[in-house]
Coordinates of C-alpha atoms and ligand atoms in Angstrom, one line a residue:
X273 CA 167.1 148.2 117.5
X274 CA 168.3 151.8 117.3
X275 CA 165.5 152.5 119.4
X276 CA 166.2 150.2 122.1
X277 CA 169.9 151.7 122.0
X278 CA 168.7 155.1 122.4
X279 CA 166.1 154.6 125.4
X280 CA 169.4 152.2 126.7
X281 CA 171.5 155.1 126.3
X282 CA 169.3 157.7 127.8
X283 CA 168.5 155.1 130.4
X284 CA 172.4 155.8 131.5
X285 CA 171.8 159.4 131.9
X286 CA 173.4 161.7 133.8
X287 CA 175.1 159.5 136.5
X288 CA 177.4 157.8 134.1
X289 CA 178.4 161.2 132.4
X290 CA 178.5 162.8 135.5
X291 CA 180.8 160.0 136.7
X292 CA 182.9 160.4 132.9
X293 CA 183.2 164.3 132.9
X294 CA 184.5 165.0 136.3
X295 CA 186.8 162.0 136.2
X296 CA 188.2 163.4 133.4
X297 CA 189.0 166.4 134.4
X298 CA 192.1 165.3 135.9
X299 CA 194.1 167.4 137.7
X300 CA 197.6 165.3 138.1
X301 CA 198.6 165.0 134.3
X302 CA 202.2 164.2 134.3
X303 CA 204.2 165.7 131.3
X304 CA 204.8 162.2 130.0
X305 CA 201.2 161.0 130.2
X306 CA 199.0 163.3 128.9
X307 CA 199.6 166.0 125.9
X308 CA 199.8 170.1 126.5
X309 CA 196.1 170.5 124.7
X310 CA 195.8 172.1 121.0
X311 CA 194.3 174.9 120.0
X312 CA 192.9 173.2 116.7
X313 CA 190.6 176.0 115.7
X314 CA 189.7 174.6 112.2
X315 CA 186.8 172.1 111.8
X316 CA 187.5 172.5 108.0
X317 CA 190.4 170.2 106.6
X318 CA 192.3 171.6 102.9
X319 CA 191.2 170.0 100.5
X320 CA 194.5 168.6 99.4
X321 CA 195.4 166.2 97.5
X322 CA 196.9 163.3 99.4
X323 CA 198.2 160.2 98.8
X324 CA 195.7 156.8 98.3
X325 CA 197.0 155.7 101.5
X326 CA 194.7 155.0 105.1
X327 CA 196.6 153.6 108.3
X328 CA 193.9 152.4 110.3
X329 CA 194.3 151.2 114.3
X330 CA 191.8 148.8 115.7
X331 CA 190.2 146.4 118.2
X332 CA 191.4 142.8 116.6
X333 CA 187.9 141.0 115.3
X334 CA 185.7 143.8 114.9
X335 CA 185.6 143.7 111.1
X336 CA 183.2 142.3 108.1
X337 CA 185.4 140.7 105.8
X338 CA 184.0 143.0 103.0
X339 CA 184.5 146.3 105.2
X340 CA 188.0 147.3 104.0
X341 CA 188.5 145.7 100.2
X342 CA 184.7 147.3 99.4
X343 CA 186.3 150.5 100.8
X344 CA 189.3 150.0 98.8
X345 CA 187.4 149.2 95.6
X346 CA 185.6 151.9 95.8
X347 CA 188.0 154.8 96.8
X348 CA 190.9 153.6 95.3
X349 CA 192.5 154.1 99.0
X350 CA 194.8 151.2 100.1
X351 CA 194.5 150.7 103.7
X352 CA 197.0 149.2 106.1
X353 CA 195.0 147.7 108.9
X354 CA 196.8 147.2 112.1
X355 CA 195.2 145.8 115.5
X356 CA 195.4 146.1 119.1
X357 CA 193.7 144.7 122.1
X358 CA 193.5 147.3 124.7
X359 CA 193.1 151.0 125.2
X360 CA 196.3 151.1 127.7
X361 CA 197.9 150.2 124.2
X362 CA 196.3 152.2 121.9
X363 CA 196.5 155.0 124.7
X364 CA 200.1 154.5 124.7
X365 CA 200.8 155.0 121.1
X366 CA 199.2 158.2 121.3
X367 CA 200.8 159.6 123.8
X368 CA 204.3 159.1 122.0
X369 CA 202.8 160.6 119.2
X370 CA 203.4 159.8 115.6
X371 CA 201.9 156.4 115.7
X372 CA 201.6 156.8 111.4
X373 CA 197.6 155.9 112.4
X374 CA 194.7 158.1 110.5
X375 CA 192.5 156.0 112.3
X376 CA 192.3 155.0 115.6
X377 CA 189.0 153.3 117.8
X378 CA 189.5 154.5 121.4
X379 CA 186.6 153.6 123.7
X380 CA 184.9 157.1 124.4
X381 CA 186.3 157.5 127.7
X382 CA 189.9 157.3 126.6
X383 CA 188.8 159.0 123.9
X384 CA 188.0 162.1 126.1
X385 CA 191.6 161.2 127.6
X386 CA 192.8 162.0 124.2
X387 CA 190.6 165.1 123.1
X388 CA 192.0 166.5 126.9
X389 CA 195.1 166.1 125.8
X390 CA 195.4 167.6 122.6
X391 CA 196.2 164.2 120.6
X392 CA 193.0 163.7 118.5
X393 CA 191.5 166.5 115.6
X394 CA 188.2 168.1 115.3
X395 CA 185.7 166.1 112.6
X396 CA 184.8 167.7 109.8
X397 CA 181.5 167.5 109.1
X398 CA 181.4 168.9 105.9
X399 CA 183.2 165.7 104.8
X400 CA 181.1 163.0 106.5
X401 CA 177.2 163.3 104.9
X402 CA 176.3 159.9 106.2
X403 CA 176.7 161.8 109.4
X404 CA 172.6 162.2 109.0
X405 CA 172.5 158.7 109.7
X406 CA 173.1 158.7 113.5
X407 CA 171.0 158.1 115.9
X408 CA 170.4 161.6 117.7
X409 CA 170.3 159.6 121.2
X410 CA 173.7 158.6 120.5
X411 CA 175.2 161.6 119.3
X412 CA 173.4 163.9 122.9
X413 CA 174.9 160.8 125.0
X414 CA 178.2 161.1 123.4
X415 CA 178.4 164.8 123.6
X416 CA 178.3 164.5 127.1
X417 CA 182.0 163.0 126.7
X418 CA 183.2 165.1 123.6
X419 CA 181.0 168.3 124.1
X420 CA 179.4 169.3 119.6
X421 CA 180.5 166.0 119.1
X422 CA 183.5 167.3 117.5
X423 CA 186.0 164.5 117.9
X424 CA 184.9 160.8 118.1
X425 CA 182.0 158.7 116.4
X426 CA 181.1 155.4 117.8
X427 CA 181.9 152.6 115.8
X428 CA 179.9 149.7 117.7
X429 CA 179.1 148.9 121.2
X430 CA 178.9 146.2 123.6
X431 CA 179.8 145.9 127.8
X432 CA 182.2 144.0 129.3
X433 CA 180.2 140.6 131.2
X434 CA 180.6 137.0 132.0
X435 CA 180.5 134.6 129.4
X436 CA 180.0 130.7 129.9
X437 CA 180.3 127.6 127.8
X438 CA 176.7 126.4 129.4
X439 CA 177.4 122.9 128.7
X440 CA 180.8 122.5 130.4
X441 CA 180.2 124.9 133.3
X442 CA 177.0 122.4 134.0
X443 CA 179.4 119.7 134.0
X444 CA 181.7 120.8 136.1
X445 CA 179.9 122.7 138.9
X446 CA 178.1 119.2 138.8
X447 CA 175.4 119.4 141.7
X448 CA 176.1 123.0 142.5
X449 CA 173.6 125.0 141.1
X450 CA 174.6 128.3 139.0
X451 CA 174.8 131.6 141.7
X452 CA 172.6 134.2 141.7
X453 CA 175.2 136.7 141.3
X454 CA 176.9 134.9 138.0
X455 CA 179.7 137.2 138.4
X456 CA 180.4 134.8 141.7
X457 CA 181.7 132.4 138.7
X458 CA 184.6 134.5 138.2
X459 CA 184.9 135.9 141.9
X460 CA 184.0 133.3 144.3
X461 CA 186.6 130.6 145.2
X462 CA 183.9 128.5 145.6
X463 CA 182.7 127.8 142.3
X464 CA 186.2 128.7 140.4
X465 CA 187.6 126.0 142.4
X466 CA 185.6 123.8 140.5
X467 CA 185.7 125.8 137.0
X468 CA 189.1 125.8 137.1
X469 CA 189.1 122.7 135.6
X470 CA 187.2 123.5 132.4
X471 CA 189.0 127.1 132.2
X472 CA 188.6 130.4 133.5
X473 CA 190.2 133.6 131.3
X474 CA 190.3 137.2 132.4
X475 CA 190.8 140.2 130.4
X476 CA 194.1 141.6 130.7
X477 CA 193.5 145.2 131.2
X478 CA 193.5 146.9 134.8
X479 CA 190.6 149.6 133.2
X480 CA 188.6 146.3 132.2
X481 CA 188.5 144.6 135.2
X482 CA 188.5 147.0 138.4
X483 CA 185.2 148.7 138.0
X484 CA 183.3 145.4 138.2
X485 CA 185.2 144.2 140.7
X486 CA 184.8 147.4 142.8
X487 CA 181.1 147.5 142.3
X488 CA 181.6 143.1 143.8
X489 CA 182.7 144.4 146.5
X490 CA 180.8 147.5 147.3
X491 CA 183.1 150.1 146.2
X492 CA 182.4 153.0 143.9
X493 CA 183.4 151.8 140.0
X494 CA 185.9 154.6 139.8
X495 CA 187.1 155.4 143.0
X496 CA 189.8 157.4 143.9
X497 CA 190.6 156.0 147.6
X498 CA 193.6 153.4 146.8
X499 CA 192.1 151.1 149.6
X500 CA 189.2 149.9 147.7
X501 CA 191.8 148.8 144.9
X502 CA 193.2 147.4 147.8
X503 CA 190.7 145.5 148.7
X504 CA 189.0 144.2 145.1
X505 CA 192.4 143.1 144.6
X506 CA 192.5 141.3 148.0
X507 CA 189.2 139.6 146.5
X508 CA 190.7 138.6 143.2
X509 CA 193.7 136.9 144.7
X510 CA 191.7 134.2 146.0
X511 CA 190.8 132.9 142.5
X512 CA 193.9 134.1 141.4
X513 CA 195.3 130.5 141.5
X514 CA 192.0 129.1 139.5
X515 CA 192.5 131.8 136.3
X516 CA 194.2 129.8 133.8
X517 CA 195.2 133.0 131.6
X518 CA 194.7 137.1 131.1
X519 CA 194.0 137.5 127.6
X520 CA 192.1 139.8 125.7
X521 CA 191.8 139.4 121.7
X522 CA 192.3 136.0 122.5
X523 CA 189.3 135.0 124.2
X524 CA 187.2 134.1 121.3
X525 CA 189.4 131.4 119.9
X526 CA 189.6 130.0 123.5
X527 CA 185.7 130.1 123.9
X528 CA 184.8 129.0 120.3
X529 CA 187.4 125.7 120.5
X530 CA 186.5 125.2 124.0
X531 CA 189.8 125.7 125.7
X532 CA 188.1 127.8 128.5
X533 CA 184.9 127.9 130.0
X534 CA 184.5 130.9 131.5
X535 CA 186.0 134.6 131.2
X536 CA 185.0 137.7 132.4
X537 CA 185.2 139.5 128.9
X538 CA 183.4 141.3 126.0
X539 CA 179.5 140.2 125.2
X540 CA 180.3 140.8 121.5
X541 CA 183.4 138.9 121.7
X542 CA 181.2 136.1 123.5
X543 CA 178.3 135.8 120.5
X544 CA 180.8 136.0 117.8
X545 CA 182.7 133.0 119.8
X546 CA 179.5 130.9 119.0
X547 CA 179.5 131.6 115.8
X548 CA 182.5 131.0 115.1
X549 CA 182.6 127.9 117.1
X550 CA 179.0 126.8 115.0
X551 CA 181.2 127.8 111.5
X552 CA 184.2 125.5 112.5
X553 CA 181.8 122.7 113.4
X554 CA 183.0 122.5 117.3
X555 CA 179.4 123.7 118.0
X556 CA 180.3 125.3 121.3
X557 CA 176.8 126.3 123.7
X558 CA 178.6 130.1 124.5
X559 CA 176.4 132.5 126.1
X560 CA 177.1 136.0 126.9
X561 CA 175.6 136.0 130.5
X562 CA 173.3 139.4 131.2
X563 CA 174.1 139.4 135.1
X564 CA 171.9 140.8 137.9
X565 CA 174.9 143.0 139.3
X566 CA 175.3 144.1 135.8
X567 CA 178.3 144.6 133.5
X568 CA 180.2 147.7 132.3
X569 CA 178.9 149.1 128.7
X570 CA 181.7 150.4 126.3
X571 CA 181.4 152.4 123.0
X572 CA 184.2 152.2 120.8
X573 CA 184.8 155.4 119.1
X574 CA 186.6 156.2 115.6
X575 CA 189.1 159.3 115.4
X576 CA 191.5 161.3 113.6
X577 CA 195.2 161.4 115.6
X578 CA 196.0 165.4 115.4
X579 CA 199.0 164.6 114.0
X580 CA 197.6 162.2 110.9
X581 CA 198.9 162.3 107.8
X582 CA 195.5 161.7 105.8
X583 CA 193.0 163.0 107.5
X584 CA 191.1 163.8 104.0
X585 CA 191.3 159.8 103.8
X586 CA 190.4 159.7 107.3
X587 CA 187.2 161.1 106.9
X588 CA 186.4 159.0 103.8
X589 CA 186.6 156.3 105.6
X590 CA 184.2 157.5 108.6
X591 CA 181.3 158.5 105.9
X592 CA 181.6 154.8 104.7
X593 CA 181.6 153.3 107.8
X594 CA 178.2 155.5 108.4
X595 CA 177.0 154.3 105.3
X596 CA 173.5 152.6 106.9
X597 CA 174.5 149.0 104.9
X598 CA 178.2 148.9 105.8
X599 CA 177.4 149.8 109.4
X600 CA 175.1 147.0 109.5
X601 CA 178.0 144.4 108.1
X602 CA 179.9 145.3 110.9
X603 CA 177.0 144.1 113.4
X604 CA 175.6 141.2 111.7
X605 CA 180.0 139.8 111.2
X606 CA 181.0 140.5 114.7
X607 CA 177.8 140.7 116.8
X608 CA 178.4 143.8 118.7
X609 CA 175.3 146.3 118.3
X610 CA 175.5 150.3 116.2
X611 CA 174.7 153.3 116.5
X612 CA 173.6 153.8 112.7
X613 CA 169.7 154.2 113.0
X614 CA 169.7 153.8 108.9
X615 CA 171.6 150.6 109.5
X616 CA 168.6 148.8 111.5
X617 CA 166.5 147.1 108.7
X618 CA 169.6 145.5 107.5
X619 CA 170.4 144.2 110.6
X620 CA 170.1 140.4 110.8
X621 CA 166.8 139.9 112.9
X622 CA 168.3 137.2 114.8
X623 CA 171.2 139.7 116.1
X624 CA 168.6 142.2 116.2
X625 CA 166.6 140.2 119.2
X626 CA 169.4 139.1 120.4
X627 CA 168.5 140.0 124.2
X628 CA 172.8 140.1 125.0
X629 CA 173.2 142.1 121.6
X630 CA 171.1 144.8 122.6
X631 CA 170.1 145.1 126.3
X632 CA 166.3 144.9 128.1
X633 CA 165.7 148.7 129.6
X634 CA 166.2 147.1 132.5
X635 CA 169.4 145.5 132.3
X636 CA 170.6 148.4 130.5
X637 CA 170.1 150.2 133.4
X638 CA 172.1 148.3 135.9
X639 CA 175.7 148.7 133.5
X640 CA 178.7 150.7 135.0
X641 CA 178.6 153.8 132.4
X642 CA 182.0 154.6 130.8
X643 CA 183.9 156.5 133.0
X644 CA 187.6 157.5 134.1
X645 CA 190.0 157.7 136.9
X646 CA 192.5 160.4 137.5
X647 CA 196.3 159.4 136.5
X648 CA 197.4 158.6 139.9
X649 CA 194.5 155.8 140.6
X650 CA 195.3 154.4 137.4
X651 CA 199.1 153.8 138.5
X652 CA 197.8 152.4 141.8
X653 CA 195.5 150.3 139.4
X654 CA 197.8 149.2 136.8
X655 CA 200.5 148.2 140.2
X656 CA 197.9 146.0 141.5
X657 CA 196.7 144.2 138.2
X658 CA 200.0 143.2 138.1
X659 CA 200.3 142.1 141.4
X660 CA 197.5 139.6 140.9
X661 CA 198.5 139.0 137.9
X662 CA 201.9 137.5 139.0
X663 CA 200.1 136.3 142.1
X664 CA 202.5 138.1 144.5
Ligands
LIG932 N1 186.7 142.1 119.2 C1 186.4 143.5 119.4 C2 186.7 143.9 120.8 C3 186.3 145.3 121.1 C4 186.4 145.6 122.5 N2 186.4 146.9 122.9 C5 186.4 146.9 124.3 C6 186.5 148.2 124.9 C7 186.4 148.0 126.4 N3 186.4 149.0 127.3

C-alpha cells in the first residue's frame, strides 16, 4: 500500500509543489488574515508537567471508535474532541487565535497558510519515536510544503471526486448512457437535469470546488485571473437549480440512506458511505468514481497551534497516532488511505486493493496536487461560491 502511496506521491512531483510553494508565498496578506510570522527557534518543548488534558480539532468522521478512549486509557490524558468540516473554518479559528485546540488537522496546504503565518509550532521530534514509522516518500513530498518537515504530519489522505449511487443514477439517466467525462454528472445540465431527481450534493467549500471546475473548463486549478472564476462559475449556475444542497460532513449520511445520488465530494467519505450504508442494512451500491479528468488529492495534516496549551500532550498524541496498528484503525474505520509504512500489514486487504482507496500510477497522476491561491483570488472565490450558491 505504502508503496503505491509513495510512487503516487512522487508521481505528483514537482508541478504540484511548484504550484503549492509559489502560491503560497503570497504577497497581499491583510493584517486580519494572516499572522506577523514567529520566530519559534526551539524544536525542544520543557518538559513540564501539564495538566491530563488534550483539546483536539478535527475533520467530523475520520475516527476508529477505539482511537481516542485507547489513547485515553493508556495516557491517562482526557481529550475533548471537537469537529469541523472545512479548512475555511478551521482556518478561521486560527487566525483569531486562542482556539483552546492542541490539535488541529489542516489539509497541508492550509497548513503552509498557517506555518507562513506564524500560527502553528515546530514538532519536536525528540517526543515522537514512532516518527521512524513514516514513509520517507511522504515525509520528501511533504517537505516540499513545510520545508525539515518541522510543522505538520499527515494524518490520512484521500482527493476530492464524484461519487454515485450506481443503482439509482442507472435508473434515472434511464437510456442515457454514463459520460465519458463523469465529472459531466455534476457539471452538465444535461445529465443533472435528470439526476436531479435522485439528488445531487456539492461540497460547501469555495477551496473544494473551484480547482476542478477550473481544470472543467480549461482554466489553470489555481489561477489568479478573476475571469476564469468568472467563468467556472458561469458554468456552475446552470446546474445550479438541479443541486439539491452544499454540504460537507454531511454527505455520508445522505449517500449511505440514499437521500442523494450524486455529489462531488471526498473518496473516503464516499467508501465509508457504503459501509455504513451495508452496516445499517440500507445496502446502498456507492462508488467513489476514479474520473478520466481526474480529481484533486488532499492530505490532511496534524499540528500543534503556537499558542497551545499542551503541547507536551500534543505530541503524545501524534506518536500514538504513528503507532503502525493505531494508524492502520484509522484506515480500515473510515476508508481513507496512510502514510504509516509500519501500518500496511494491518491494513484490511480489502481497503488495501481498494483501486479508489489507493490510486493506479496512472490515475494518480492525473489529480490536481494541493495547492493555494493568494488572499485576493480567494475573496474573489469565496464572492462567487456564494453567488451560486444563492443562485443570484
Ligand atoms: N470525513 C473526513 C473528511 C476529511 C476531509 N478532508 C478534506 C480536505 C479537503 N481538501
Amino acid at each position: 500500500m505504502n508503496m503505491s502511496f509513495g510512487k503516487y506521491i512522487l508521481s505528483l512531483g514537482l508541478v504540484g509543489i511548484g504550484l503549492s510553494l509559489s502560491s503560497c508565498g503570497q504577497s497581499d496578506k491583510p493584517a486580519e488574515e494572516v499572522a506577523a510570522p514567529v520566530t519559534a527557534e526551539a524544536t525542544k518543548t520543557p518538559e513540564v508537567e501539564e495538566e491530563k488534558v488534550l483539546n483536539i480539532y478535527n475533520w467530523s468522521d475520520y475516527l476508529a471508535e477505539d482511537t481516542i478512549p485507547n489513547f485515553e486509557k493508556e495516557t491517562g490524558i482526557k481529550v475533548r474532541y471537537d469537529v469541523f468540516d472545512s479548512n475555511e473554518i478551521l482556518h478561521a479559528k486560527m487566525i483569531a487565535k486562542n482556539t483552546g485546540y492542541d490539535i488541529v488537522v489542516p489539509s497541508s496546504n492550509w497548513g503552509k497558510m498557517q506555518i507562513d503565518g506564524g500560527l502553528l509550532q515546530k514538532l519536536d521530534k525528540t517526543k515522537i519515536p514512532n516518527w521512524k514509522n513514516l514513509d520517507p516518500a511522504i515525509l520528501d513530498q511533504m517537505a516540499k510544503l513545510d520545508p525539515g518537515n518541522e510543522y505538520l504530519v499527515d494524518w490520512l489522505w484521500s482527493y476530492t471526486t464524484v461519487g454515485i449511487n450506481v443503482d439509482k443514477v442507472k435508473a434515472a439517466l434511464g437510456d442515457m448512457p454514463m459520460p465519458e467525462n463523469t465529472w459531466d454528472l455534476v457539471f452538465d445540465p444535461k445529465y443533472t437535469n435528470k439526476l436531479k431527481s435522485c439528488g445531487i450534493a456539492v461540497l460547501d467549500a469555495p477551496s473544494e470546488v473551484y480547482p476542478i471546475a477550473l481544470r472543467y473548463v480549461g482554466k489553470p486549478e489555481y489561477s489568479s485571473n478573476p475571469d476564469d472564476y468568472k467563468l467556472a462559475t458561469d458554468m456552475m449556475m446552470k446546474v445550479r437549480p438541479d443541486i439539491k444542497r452544499f454540504n460537507s460532513g454531511g454527505q455520508i449520511e445522505d449517500m449511505a440512506s440514499g437521500n442523494i445520488c450524486v455529489a462531488l465530494g471526498w473518496a473516503g467519505d464516499f467508501n465509508l458511505a457504503r459501509s455504513r450504508s451495508i452496516e445499517n442494512k440500507s445496502e446502498q451500491n456507492i462508488e467513489a468514481l476514479v474520473t478520466k479528468m481526474g480529481g484533486y488529492m488532499f492530505m490532511d495534516t496534524m499540528a500543534i497551534p503556537a499558542d497551545a496549551k499542551h503541547p507536551n500532550n500534543a505530541h503524545k498524541f501524534i506518536n500514538y497516532i504513528l503507532e503502525a496498528k493505531v494508524h492502520a484503525g484509522l484506515t480500515n474505520a473510515v476508508s481513507y488511505a496512510n502514510p504509516n509504512k509500519a501500518a500496511t500489514e494491518f491494513v484490511d486487504p480489502e481497503i488495501r486493493g481498494n483501486k479508489t482507496v489507493y490510486l493506479a500510477e496512472e490515475d494518480v497522476k492525473k489529480l490536481i496536487p494541493p495547492g493555494n491561491v493568494d488572499n485576493a483570488t480567494r475573496r474573489v472565490m469565496t464572492r462567487l461560491f456564494t453567488q451560486f450558491k444563492t443562485g443570484t
